[in-house]
Amino acid sequence: MSILILGGTGEARTLAAALDRRGIPATSSLAGRVSRPRLPAGQVRQGGFGGVDGLAAYLVENGVAAVIDATHPFAATISANAVAACARTGVPLLRYARPGWSGLPGADGWTWVADHQEAARAAAAPGERVFLSTGRQPLSHFTGPLAGHAVLVRVVDPVEEPLPAGWQVIERRGPYLLADERELLRSFRTTTLVTKDSGGDYTRPKLDAAAELGVRIVIVRRPEPASVGTASEPESVATLDEAVQWAVAASC
Ligand SMILES: NC(=O)c1ccc[n+]([C@@H]2O[C@H](COP(=O)([O-])OP(=O)(O)OC[C@H]3O[C@@H](n4cnc5c(N)ncnc54)[C@H](OP(=O)(O)O)[C@@H]3O)[C@@H](O)[C@H]2O)c1
């Protein structure tokens, strides 16, 4: 009987390492989207399960004792699938997610928006020079509204779709240092930073650099926590220690 960690985040890798050190059997699951992903310690599987049915079947066939959903706060589909599949199979589920950035100093002065379409509209004021750090997936929401703007896009893997002329792309993987973020924002003469409320320290320096340089911050709120049909929201923790304690109890 082992723990299934739904991963793809730094938190999930740290958790996998902590369980591995304690000899608690665990398998990390990655979506398989990123080329050359950083692999967690212990067993790893990659690729989608095939929706709720596929995940529920996986839990039963592999005798999974408990699931820890440590996916990114914006990976709403897999989190909802975990809620539904665990409710169906009776497998205990924990949500382990880093806190968001809404409590940071100055966050009240940022432009908080509901989704990427609204972020694109908010960033598209005339003359804005936009640093887009939302990742690759939501780019299509920005290409129309920001087609005529100077835009710097940062992604981990190459962008496959065509981007407007005048957009620049840098491929880089975090963590990012404050000094580098400051230099990046300054050298592009950035006036607006667009990000999502990923939370944590890993990608936070861009916010600190933007605040220092007086760059406007447009930030997409997190999706609502997953709850599907009658399945209630899972127990949720924000720290590694709490997640490890829960896993230890669940694996006894
Ligand atoms: N969204 C972000 O901003 C973001 C940022 C950094 C890292 N990530 C990581 O990247 C992965 C994909 O994110 P997403 O936003 O595309 O997810 P998503 O929209 O919630 O999920 C889409 C589909 O991808 C598959 N999937 C997602 N996470 C998986 C996992 N850990 N293991 C196996 N299958 C998974 C599932 O396919 P099936 O239905 O076939 O099971 C799911 O239905 C996640 O692991 C997430 O932690 C996401």
PDB file of C-alpha atoms and ligand atoms in Angstrom:
ATOM      1  CA  MET A   1       0.000   0.000   0.000  1.00  0.00           C
ATOM      2  CA  SER A   2       1.589   3.256  -1.014  1.00  0.00           C
ATOM      3  CA  ILE A   3       0.844   6.945  -1.205  1.00  0.00           C
ATOM      4  CA  LEU A   4       0.131   8.557  -4.576  1.00  0.00           C
ATOM      5  CA  ILE A   5       1.529  12.082  -4.841  1.00  0.00           C
ATOM      6  CA  LEU A   6      -0.008  14.137  -7.642  1.00  0.00           C
ATOM      7  CA  GLY A   7       2.960  16.314  -8.467  1.00  0.00           C
ATOM      8  CA  GLY A   8       4.569  18.664 -10.947  1.00  0.00           C
ATOM      9  CA  THR A   9       5.582  21.216  -8.305  1.00  0.00           C
ATOM     10  CA  GLY A  10       8.565  21.914  -6.072  1.00  0.00           C
ATOM     11  CA  GLU A  11       6.404  21.102  -3.042  1.00  0.00           C
ATOM     12  CA  ALA A  12       5.593  17.674  -4.468  1.00  0.00           C
ATOM     13  CA  ARG A  13       9.287  16.935  -5.064  1.00  0.00           C
ATOM     14  CA  THR A  14      10.189  17.990  -1.522  1.00  0.00           C
ATOM     15  CA  LEU A  15       7.404  15.811  -0.153  1.00  0.00           C
ATOM     16  CA  ALA A  16       8.511  12.806  -2.230  1.00  0.00           C
ATOM     17  CA  ALA A  17      12.058  13.234  -0.910  1.00  0.00           C
ATOM     18  CA  ALA A  18      10.814  13.482   2.689  1.00  0.00           C
ATOM     19  CA  LEU A  19       8.706  10.301   2.383  1.00  0.00           C
ATOM     20  CA  ASP A  20      11.567   8.495   0.642  1.00  0.00           C
ATOM     21  CA  ARG A  21      13.919   9.376   3.533  1.00  0.00           C
ATOM     22  CA  ARG A  22      11.400   7.950   5.998  1.00  0.00           C
ATOM     23  CA  GLY A  23      10.968   4.754   3.989  1.00  0.00           C
ATOM     24  CA  ILE A  24       7.283   5.478   3.307  1.00  0.00           C
ATOM     25  CA  PRO A  25       6.374   3.946  -0.071  1.00  0.00           C
ATOM     26  CA  ALA A  26       5.142   6.617  -2.470  1.00  0.00           C
ATOM     27  CA  THR A  27       4.679   7.105  -6.200  1.00  0.00           C
ATOM     28  CA  SER A  28       4.821  10.563  -7.750  1.00  0.00           C
ATOM     29  CA  SER A  29       2.624  11.239 -10.757  1.00  0.00           C
ATOM     30  CA  LEU A  30       3.618  13.807 -13.384  1.00  0.00           C
ATOM     31  CA  ALA A  31       1.422  14.976 -16.244  1.00  0.00           C
ATOM     32  CA  GLY A  32       4.287  14.450 -18.701  1.00  0.00           C
ATOM     33  CA  ARG A  33       3.961  17.857 -20.375  1.00  0.00           C
ATOM     34  CA  VAL A  34       7.403  19.306 -19.669  1.00  0.00           C
ATOM     35  CA  SER A  35      10.421  17.942 -21.498  1.00  0.00           C
ATOM     36  CA  ARG A  36      13.202  16.943 -19.096  1.00  0.00           C
ATOM     37  CA  PRO A  37      11.115  17.340 -15.883  1.00  0.00           C
ATOM     38  CA  ARG A  38      12.939  17.412 -12.560  1.00  0.00           C
ATOM     39  CA  LEU A  39      12.238  13.898 -11.318  1.00  0.00           C
ATOM     40  CA  PRO A  40      11.200  13.364  -7.699  1.00  0.00           C
ATOM     41  CA  ALA A  41      12.795  10.752  -5.423  1.00  0.00           C
ATOM     42  CA  GLY A  42      11.162   7.320  -5.344  1.00  0.00           C
ATOM     43  CA  GLN A  43       8.774   5.786  -7.855  1.00  0.00           C
ATOM     44  CA  VAL A  44       7.528   8.012 -10.661  1.00  0.00           C
ATOM     45  CA  ARG A  45       4.779   7.545 -13.238  1.00  0.00           C
ATOM     46  CA  GLN A  46       4.053   9.965 -16.071  1.00  0.00           C
ATOM     47  CA  GLY A  47       1.029  10.880 -18.198  1.00  0.00           C
ATOM     48  CA  GLY A  48      -2.675  11.444 -17.625  1.00  0.00           C
ATOM     49  CA  PHE A  49      -4.856   8.784 -15.989  1.00  0.00           C
ATOM     50  CA  GLY A  50      -7.795   9.208 -18.356  1.00  0.00           C
ATOM     51  CA  GLY A  51     -10.130  11.431 -16.327  1.00  0.00           C
ATOM     52  CA  VAL A  52     -11.931  10.513 -13.110  1.00  0.00           C
ATOM     53  CA  ASP A  53     -12.650   6.948 -14.281  1.00  0.00           C
ATOM     54  CA  GLY A  54      -9.007   6.339 -15.119  1.00  0.00           C
ATOM     55  CA  LEU A  55      -7.741   7.780 -11.851  1.00  0.00           C
ATOM     56  CA  ALA A  56     -10.284   5.799  -9.816  1.00  0.00           C
ATOM     57  CA  ALA A  57      -9.241   2.599 -11.621  1.00  0.00           C
ATOM     58  CA  TYR A  58      -5.562   3.387 -10.989  1.00  0.00           C
ATOM     59  CA  LEU A  59      -6.209   3.839  -7.246  1.00  0.00           C
ATOM     60  CA  VAL A  60      -7.971   0.482  -6.993  1.00  0.00           C
ATOM     61  CA  GLU A  61      -5.631  -1.498  -9.270  1.00  0.00           C
ATOM     62  CA  ASN A  62      -2.522  -0.221  -7.497  1.00  0.00           C
ATOM     63  CA  GLY A  63      -3.890  -0.519  -3.962  1.00  0.00           C
ATOM     64  CA  VAL A  64      -3.212   3.150  -3.243  1.00  0.00           C
ATOM     65  CA  ALA A  65      -3.588   3.838   0.495  1.00  0.00           C
ATOM     66  CA  ALA A  66      -3.972   7.606   0.201  1.00  0.00           C
ATOM     67  CA  VAL A  67      -3.558  10.456  -2.273  1.00  0.00           C
ATOM     68  CA  ILE A  68      -1.775  13.740  -1.692  1.00  0.00           C
ATOM     69  CA  ASP A  69      -2.687  16.320  -4.291  1.00  0.00           C
ATOM     70  CA  ALA A  70       0.405  18.543  -4.414  1.00  0.00           C
ATOM     71  CA  THR A  71      -0.262  19.883  -7.904  1.00  0.00           C
ATOM     72  CA  HIS A  72      -0.001  23.540  -8.859  1.00  0.00           C
ATOM     73  CA  PRO A  73      -2.815  25.771  -7.533  1.00  0.00           C
ATOM     74  CA  PHE A  74      -3.849  26.482 -11.153  1.00  0.00           C
ATOM     75  CA  ALA A  75      -4.047  22.785 -12.135  1.00  0.00           C
ATOM     76  CA  ALA A  76      -7.779  22.753 -11.410  1.00  0.00           C
ATOM     77  CA  THR A  77      -8.806  19.756 -13.519  1.00  0.00           C
ATOM     78  CA  ILE A  78      -6.545  17.166 -11.924  1.00  0.00           C
ATOM     79  CA  SER A  79      -7.459  18.475  -8.446  1.00  0.00           C
ATOM     80  CA  ALA A  80     -11.174  18.133  -9.223  1.00  0.00           C
ATOM     81  CA  ASN A  81     -10.556  14.656 -10.652  1.00  0.00           C
ATOM     82  CA  ALA A  82      -8.736  13.661  -7.454  1.00  0.00           C
ATOM     83  CA  VAL A  83     -11.672  14.812  -5.326  1.00  0.00           C
ATOM     84  CA  ALA A  84     -14.131  12.812  -7.433  1.00  0.00           C
ATOM     85  CA  ALA A  85     -11.986   9.651  -7.785  1.00  0.00           C
ATOM     86  CA  CYS A  86     -11.138   9.540  -4.066  1.00  0.00           C
ATOM     87  CA  ALA A  87     -14.781  10.085  -3.101  1.00  0.00           C
ATOM     88  CA  ARG A  88     -15.790   7.226  -5.390  1.00  0.00           C
ATOM     89  CA  THR A  89     -13.153   4.755  -4.161  1.00  0.00           C
ATOM     90  CA  GLY A  90     -13.044   5.807  -0.493  1.00  0.00           C
ATOM     91  CA  VAL A  91      -9.316   6.550  -0.700  1.00  0.00           C
ATOM     92  CA  PRO A  92      -8.312   9.388   1.704  1.00  0.00           C
ATOM     93  CA  LEU A  93      -7.222  12.621  -0.010  1.00  0.00           C
ATOM     94  CA  LEU A  94      -5.114  15.517   1.237  1.00  0.00           C
ATOM     95  CA  ARG A  95      -4.646  18.806  -0.616  1.00  0.00           C
ATOM     96  CA  TYR A  96      -1.139  20.190  -0.072  1.00  0.00           C
ATOM     97  CA  ALA A  97      -0.790  23.650  -1.602  1.00  0.00           C
ATOM     98  CA  ARG A  98       1.475  26.592  -0.936  1.00  0.00           C
ATOM     99  CA  PRO A  99      -0.225  29.761   0.307  1.00  0.00           C
ATOM    100  CA  GLY A 100      -0.971  32.452  -2.269  1.00  0.00           C
ATOM    101  CA  TRP A 101       0.575  35.915  -2.469  1.00  0.00           C
ATOM    102  CA  SER A 102      -2.449  37.985  -1.449  1.00  0.00           C
ATOM    103  CA  GLY A 103      -0.968  38.585   2.022  1.00  0.00           C
ATOM    104  CA  LEU A 104       2.324  40.040   0.745  1.00  0.00           C
ATOM    105  CA  PRO A 105       3.082  43.686   1.479  1.00  0.00           C
ATOM    106  CA  GLY A 106       1.665  45.848  -1.310  1.00  0.00           C
ATOM    107  CA  ALA A 107      -0.657  43.113  -2.652  1.00  0.00           C
ATOM    108  CA  ASP A 108      -3.652  45.394  -2.049  1.00  0.00           C
ATOM    109  CA  GLY A 109      -2.311  47.722  -4.720  1.00  0.00           C
ATOM    110  CA  TRP A 110      -2.025  45.041  -7.413  1.00  0.00           C
ATOM    111  CA  THR A 111      -4.642  44.602 -10.124  1.00  0.00           C
ATOM    112  CA  TRP A 112      -6.349  41.296  -9.171  1.00  0.00           C
ATOM    113  CA  VAL A 113      -8.306  39.684 -12.007  1.00  0.00           C
ATOM    114  CA  ALA A 114     -10.493  36.589 -12.291  1.00  0.00           C
ATOM    115  CA  ASP A 115      -8.868  34.921 -15.290  1.00  0.00           C
ATOM    116  CA  HIS A 116      -6.361  35.282 -18.101  1.00  0.00           C
ATOM    117  CA  GLN A 117      -8.805  37.025 -20.460  1.00  0.00           C
ATOM    118  CA  GLU A 118      -9.328  39.747 -17.877  1.00  0.00           C
ATOM    119  CA  ALA A 119      -5.563  39.910 -17.302  1.00  0.00           C
ATOM    120  CA  ALA A 120      -5.028  40.483 -21.025  1.00  0.00           C
ATOM    121  CA  ARG A 121      -7.581  43.315 -21.063  1.00  0.00           C
ATOM    122  CA  ALA A 122      -6.029  44.887 -17.968  1.00  0.00           C
ATOM    123  CA  ALA A 123      -2.517  44.742 -19.436  1.00  0.00           C
ATOM    124  CA  ALA A 124      -3.489  46.077 -22.855  1.00  0.00           C
ATOM    125  CA  ALA A 125      -3.500  49.819 -22.078  1.00  0.00           C
ATOM    126  CA  PRO A 126      -1.745  51.826 -24.809  1.00  0.00           C
ATOM    127  CA  GLY A 127       2.030  51.973 -24.588  1.00  0.00           C
ATOM    128  CA  GLU A 128       2.413  49.251 -21.950  1.00  0.00           C
ATOM    129  CA  ARG A 129       5.523  47.084 -22.128  1.00  0.00           C
ATOM    130  CA  VAL A 130       4.429  43.757 -20.679  1.00  0.00           C
ATOM    131  CA  PHE A 131       6.391  40.961 -19.014  1.00  0.00           C
ATOM    132  CA  LEU A 132       4.180  37.889 -19.331  1.00  0.00           C
ATOM    133  CA  SER A 133       5.076  35.207 -16.796  1.00  0.00           C
ATOM    134  CA  THR A 134       1.920  33.120 -16.777  1.00  0.00           C
ATOM    135  CA  GLY A 135       3.545  30.098 -18.435  1.00  0.00           C
ATOM    136  CA  ARG A 136       2.930  28.623 -21.869  1.00  0.00           C
ATOM    137  CA  GLN A 137      -0.626  27.320 -21.571  1.00  0.00           C
ATOM    138  CA  PRO A 138      -2.573  30.605 -21.268  1.00  0.00           C
ATOM    139  CA  LEU A 139      -0.642  32.483 -24.006  1.00  0.00           C
ATOM    140  CA  SER A 140      -3.507  32.296 -26.519  1.00  0.00           C
ATOM    141  CA  HIS A 141      -5.566  34.595 -24.260  1.00  0.00           C
ATOM    142  CA  PHE A 142      -2.947  37.335 -24.676  1.00  0.00           C
ATOM    143  CA  THR A 143      -1.932  37.142 -28.342  1.00  0.00           C
ATOM    144  CA  GLY A 144      -5.038  39.049 -29.558  1.00  0.00           C
ATOM    145  CA  PRO A 145      -5.317  41.856 -26.974  1.00  0.00           C
ATOM    146  CA  LEU A 146      -1.531  42.388 -26.793  1.00  0.00           C
ATOM    147  CA  ALA A 147      -0.728  41.845 -30.493  1.00  0.00           C
ATOM    148  CA  GLY A 148       0.477  45.418 -30.940  1.00  0.00           C
ATOM    149  CA  HIS A 149       2.368  45.678 -27.657  1.00  0.00           C
ATOM    150  CA  ALA A 150       5.970  45.051 -26.712  1.00  0.00           C
ATOM    151  CA  VAL A 151       5.759  41.772 -24.788  1.00  0.00           C
ATOM    152  CA  LEU A 152       8.413  39.636 -23.130  1.00  0.00           C
ATOM    153  CA  VAL A 153       7.284  36.048 -22.543  1.00  0.00           C
ATOM    154  CA  ARG A 154       9.106  33.681 -20.192  1.00  0.00           C
ATOM    155  CA  VAL A 155       8.526  29.939 -20.577  1.00  0.00           C
ATOM    156  CA  VAL A 156      10.254  26.693 -19.580  1.00  0.00           C
ATOM    157  CA  ASP A 157       9.712  24.840 -22.862  1.00  0.00           C
ATOM    158  CA  PRO A 158       9.604  26.320 -26.386  1.00  0.00           C
ATOM    159  CA  VAL A 159       6.366  27.986 -27.488  1.00  0.00           C
ATOM    160  CA  GLU A 160       4.933  26.120 -30.456  1.00  0.00           C
ATOM    161  CA  GLU A 161       2.176  28.491 -31.565  1.00  0.00           C
ATOM    162  CA  PRO A 162       3.042  31.589 -33.631  1.00  0.00           C
ATOM    163  CA  LEU A 163       3.360  34.762 -31.551  1.00  0.00           C
ATOM    164  CA  PRO A 164       2.846  38.367 -32.701  1.00  0.00           C
ATOM    165  CA  ALA A 165       5.806  40.155 -34.271  1.00  0.00           C
ATOM    166  CA  GLY A 166       7.485  42.271 -31.634  1.00  0.00           C
ATOM    167  CA  TRP A 167       7.063  39.694 -28.885  1.00  0.00           C
ATOM    168  CA  GLN A 168      10.253  38.298 -27.375  1.00  0.00           C
ATOM    169  CA  VAL A 169      10.520  34.862 -25.780  1.00  0.00           C
ATOM    170  CA  ILE A 170      13.016  33.679 -23.205  1.00  0.00           C
ATOM    171  CA  GLU A 171      13.209  30.036 -22.201  1.00  0.00           C
ATOM    172  CA  ARG A 172      14.330  29.726 -18.616  1.00  0.00           C
ATOM    173  CA  ARG A 173      13.586  27.511 -15.657  1.00  0.00           C
ATOM    174  CA  GLY A 174      13.285  28.791 -12.077  1.00  0.00           C
ATOM    175  CA  PRO A 175      14.093  29.447  -9.356  1.00  0.00           C
ATOM    176  CA  TYR A 176      14.794  33.054 -10.288  1.00  0.00           C
ATOM    177  CA  LEU A 177      17.008  35.377  -8.263  1.00  0.00           C
ATOM    178  CA  LEU A 178      15.947  38.880  -7.281  1.00  0.00           C
ATOM    179  CA  ALA A 179      18.976  40.505  -8.953  1.00  0.00           C
ATOM    180  CA  ASP A 180      18.225  38.696 -12.239  1.00  0.00           C
ATOM    181  CA  GLU A 181      14.529  39.572 -12.107  1.00  0.00           C
ATOM    182  CA  ARG A 182      15.379  43.218 -11.468  1.00  0.00           C
ATOM    183  CA  GLU A 183      17.750  43.238 -14.452  1.00  0.00           C
ATOM    184  CA  LEU A 184      15.214  41.491 -16.689  1.00  0.00           C
ATOM    185  CA  LEU A 185      12.431  43.944 -15.866  1.00  0.00           C
ATOM    186  CA  ARG A 186      14.748  46.925 -16.191  1.00  0.00           C
ATOM    187  CA  SER A 187      16.407  45.892 -19.475  1.00  0.00           C
ATOM    188  CA  PHE A 188      13.015  45.325 -21.139  1.00  0.00           C
ATOM    189  CA  ARG A 189      11.781  48.672 -19.719  1.00  0.00           C
ATOM    190  CA  THR A 190       8.802  46.750 -18.361  1.00  0.00           C
ATOM    191  CA  THR A 191       5.778  48.766 -17.256  1.00  0.00           C
ATOM    192  CA  THR A 192       3.408  45.854 -16.449  1.00  0.00           C
ATOM    193  CA  LEU A 193       4.069  42.395 -15.043  1.00  0.00           C
ATOM    194  CA  VAL A 194       1.361  39.768 -15.634  1.00  0.00           C
ATOM    195  CA  THR A 195       1.434  36.719 -13.401  1.00  0.00           C
ATOM    196  CA  LYS A 196      -0.886  34.298 -11.677  1.00  0.00           C
ATOM    197  CA  ASP A 197      -1.150  33.827  -7.926  1.00  0.00           C
ATOM    198  CA  SER A 198       1.091  30.764  -7.863  1.00  0.00           C
ATOM    199  CA  GLY A 199       2.322  31.530  -4.352  1.00  0.00           C
ATOM    200  CA  GLY A 200       5.490  30.298  -2.649  1.00  0.00           C
ATOM    201  CA  ASP A 201       9.033  31.642  -2.769  1.00  0.00           C
ATOM    202  CA  TYR A 202      10.248  29.943  -5.935  1.00  0.00           C
ATOM    203  CA  THR A 203       8.891  32.558  -8.368  1.00  0.00           C
ATOM    204  CA  ARG A 204       8.259  35.374  -5.927  1.00  0.00           C
ATOM    205  CA  PRO A 205      11.368  37.546  -6.729  1.00  0.00           C
ATOM    206  CA  LYS A 206       9.670  38.946  -9.851  1.00  0.00           C
ATOM    207  CA  LEU A 207       7.048  40.519  -7.580  1.00  0.00           C
ATOM    208  CA  ASP A 208       9.689  42.013  -5.300  1.00  0.00           C
ATOM    209  CA  ALA A 209      11.611  43.357  -8.305  1.00  0.00           C
ATOM    210  CA  ALA A 210       8.425  44.809  -9.828  1.00  0.00           C
ATOM    211  CA  ALA A 211       7.563  46.517  -6.535  1.00  0.00           C
ATOM    212  CA  GLU A 212      11.058  48.027  -6.312  1.00  0.00           C
ATOM    213  CA  LEU A 213      10.924  49.354  -9.871  1.00  0.00           C
ATOM    214  CA  GLY A 214       7.343  50.658  -9.711  1.00  0.00           C
ATOM    215  CA  VAL A 215       6.158  48.128 -12.330  1.00  0.00           C
ATOM    216  CA  ARG A 216       2.381  47.587 -12.301  1.00  0.00           C
ATOM    217  CA  ILE A 217       1.358  44.040 -11.306  1.00  0.00           C
ATOM    218  CA  VAL A 218      -1.642  42.332 -12.909  1.00  0.00           C
ATOM    219  CA  ILE A 219      -2.318  39.054 -11.113  1.00  0.00           C
ATOM    220  CA  VAL A 220      -4.801  36.253 -11.824  1.00  0.00           C
ATOM    221  CA  ARG A 221      -6.679  34.946  -8.773  1.00  0.00           C
ATOM    222  CA  ARG A 222      -6.541  31.221  -8.009  1.00  0.00           C
ATOM    223  CA  PRO A 223      -9.348  29.004  -9.220  1.00  0.00           C
ATOM    224  CA  GLU A 224     -11.862  27.941  -6.571  1.00  0.00           C
ATOM    225  CA  PRO A 225     -10.824  24.829  -4.618  1.00  0.00           C
ATOM    226  CA  ALA A 226     -12.043  21.618  -6.171  1.00  0.00           C
ATOM    227  CA  SER A 227     -15.305  20.116  -4.997  1.00  0.00           C
ATOM    228  CA  VAL A 228     -17.245  17.904  -7.340  1.00  0.00           C
ATOM    229  CA  GLY A 229     -20.924  17.016  -7.055  1.00  0.00           C
ATOM    230  CA  THR A 230     -21.518  15.917  -3.493  1.00  0.00           C
ATOM    231  CA  ALA A 231     -17.828  15.267  -2.765  1.00  0.00           C
ATOM    232  CA  SER A 232     -16.696  17.724  -0.131  1.00  0.00           C
ATOM    233  CA  GLU A 233     -13.488  19.716  -0.270  1.00  0.00           C
ATOM    234  CA  PRO A 234     -10.546  17.645   0.928  1.00  0.00           C
ATOM    235  CA  GLU A 235      -8.572  18.372   4.080  1.00  0.00           C
ATOM    236  CA  SER A 236      -5.935  20.918   3.159  1.00  0.00           C
ATOM    237  CA  VAL A 237      -2.465  21.775   4.491  1.00  0.00           C
ATOM    238  CA  ALA A 238       0.110  24.374   3.506  1.00  0.00           C
ATOM    239  CA  THR A 239       3.347  23.041   5.015  1.00  0.00           C
ATOM    240  CA  LEU A 240       5.639  20.109   4.350  1.00  0.00           C
ATOM    241  CA  ASP A 241       5.570  18.976   7.999  1.00  0.00           C
ATOM    242  CA  GLU A 242       1.778  18.719   8.006  1.00  0.00           C
ATOM    243  CA  ALA A 243       1.794  16.815   4.711  1.00  0.00           C
ATOM    244  CA  VAL A 244       4.431  14.365   6.007  1.00  0.00           C
ATOM    245  CA  GLN A 245       2.519  13.802   9.271  1.00  0.00           C
ATOM    246  CA  TRP A 246      -0.655  13.083   7.311  1.00  0.00           C
ATOM    247  CA  ALA A 247       1.207  10.642   5.037  1.00  0.00           C
ATOM    248  CA  VAL A 248       2.769   8.848   8.009  1.00  0.00           C
ATOM    249  CA  ALA A 249      -0.672   8.405   9.617  1.00  0.00           C
ATOM    250  CA  ALA A 250      -2.261   7.340   6.322  1.00  0.00           C
ATOM    251  CA  SER A 251       0.381   4.729   5.574  1.00  0.00           C
ATOM    252  CA  CYS A 252       0.142   2.968   8.987  1.00  0.00           C
TER     253      CYS A 252
HETATM  254  N1  LIG B   1      -1.187  25.038 -14.377  1.00  0.00           N
HETATM  255  C1  LIG B   1      -0.024  25.596 -14.015  1.00  0.00           C
HETATM  256  O1  LIG B   1       0.110  26.817 -13.982  1.00  0.00           O
HETATM  257  C2  LIG B   1       1.141  24.737 -13.609  1.00  0.00           C
HETATM  258  C3  LIG B   1       2.337  25.349 -13.231  1.00  0.00           C
HETATM  259  C4  LIG B   1       3.407  24.557 -12.819  1.00  0.00           C
HETATM  260  C5  LIG B   1       3.268  23.184 -12.796  1.00  0.00           C
HETATM  261  N2  LIG B   1       2.102  22.619 -13.169  1.00  0.00           N
HETATM  262  C6  LIG B   1       1.994  21.149 -13.130  1.00  0.00           C
HETATM  263  O2  LIG B   1       1.796  20.714 -14.443  1.00  0.00           O
HETATM  264  C7  LIG B   1       0.892  19.632 -14.484  1.00  0.00           C
HETATM  265  C8  LIG B   1      -0.226  19.914 -15.462  1.00  0.00           C
HETATM  266  O3  LIG B   1      -0.887  21.104 -15.054  1.00  0.00           O
HETATM  267  P1  LIG B   1      -2.233  21.555 -15.774  1.00  0.00           P
HETATM  268  O4  LIG B   1      -2.599  22.900 -15.253  1.00  0.00           O
HETATM  269  O5  LIG B   1      -2.137  21.311 -17.236  1.00  0.00           O
HETATM  270  O6  LIG B   1      -3.240  20.465 -15.163  1.00  0.00           O
HETATM  271  P2  LIG B   1      -4.826  20.342 -15.293  1.00  0.00           P
HETATM  272  O7  LIG B   1      -5.328  21.292 -16.319  1.00  0.00           O
HETATM  273  O8  LIG B   1      -5.419  20.387 -13.951  1.00  0.00           O
HETATM  274  O9  LIG B   1      -4.971  18.834 -15.816  1.00  0.00           O
HETATM  275  C9  LIG B   1      -5.237  18.494 -17.153  1.00  0.00           C
HETATM  276  C10 LIG B   1      -5.010  16.997 -17.304  1.00  0.00           C
HETATM  277  O10 LIG B   1      -3.615  16.692 -17.215  1.00  0.00           O
HETATM  278  C11 LIG B   1      -3.431  15.461 -16.519  1.00  0.00           C
HETATM  279  N3  LIG B   1      -2.652  15.739 -15.316  1.00  0.00           N
HETATM  280  C12 LIG B   1      -2.454  16.933 -14.686  1.00  0.00           C
HETATM  281  N4  LIG B   1      -1.632  16.808 -13.647  1.00  0.00           N
HETATM  282  C13 LIG B   1      -1.290  15.497 -13.599  1.00  0.00           C
HETATM  283  C14 LIG B   1      -0.444  14.741 -12.759  1.00  0.00           C
HETATM  284  N5  LIG B   1       0.247  15.318 -11.748  1.00  0.00           N
HETATM  285  N6  LIG B   1      -0.329  13.401 -12.998  1.00  0.00           N
HETATM  286  C15 LIG B   1      -0.993  12.821 -14.022  1.00  0.00           C
HETATM  287  N7  LIG B   1      -1.797  13.502 -14.858  1.00  0.00           N
HETATM  288  C16 LIG B   1      -1.947  14.809 -14.651  1.00  0.00           C
HETATM  289  C17 LIG B   1      -4.814  14.925 -16.216  1.00  0.00           C
HETATM  290  O11 LIG B   1      -5.132  14.100 -17.330  1.00  0.00           O
HETATM  291  P3  LIG B   1      -6.185  12.894 -17.198  1.00  0.00           P
HETATM  292  O12 LIG B   1      -7.531  13.507 -17.088  1.00  0.00           O
HETATM  293  O13 LIG B   1      -5.950  12.096 -18.421  1.00  0.00           O
HETATM  294  O14 LIG B   1      -5.813  12.141 -15.929  1.00  0.00           O
HETATM  295  C18 LIG B   1      -5.666  16.185 -16.208  1.00  0.00           C
HETATM  296  O15 LIG B   1      -7.033  15.956 -16.477  1.00  0.00           O
HETATM  297  C19 LIG B   1       0.415  19.393 -13.046  1.00  0.00           C
HETATM  298  O16 LIG B   1       1.116  18.281 -12.555  1.00  0.00           O
HETATM  299  C20 LIG B   1       0.795  20.667 -12.318  1.00  0.00           C
HETATM  300  O17 LIG B   1       1.142  20.433 -10.961  1.00  0.00           O
HETATM  301  C21 LIG B   1       1.041  23.364 -13.584  1.00  0.00           C
END
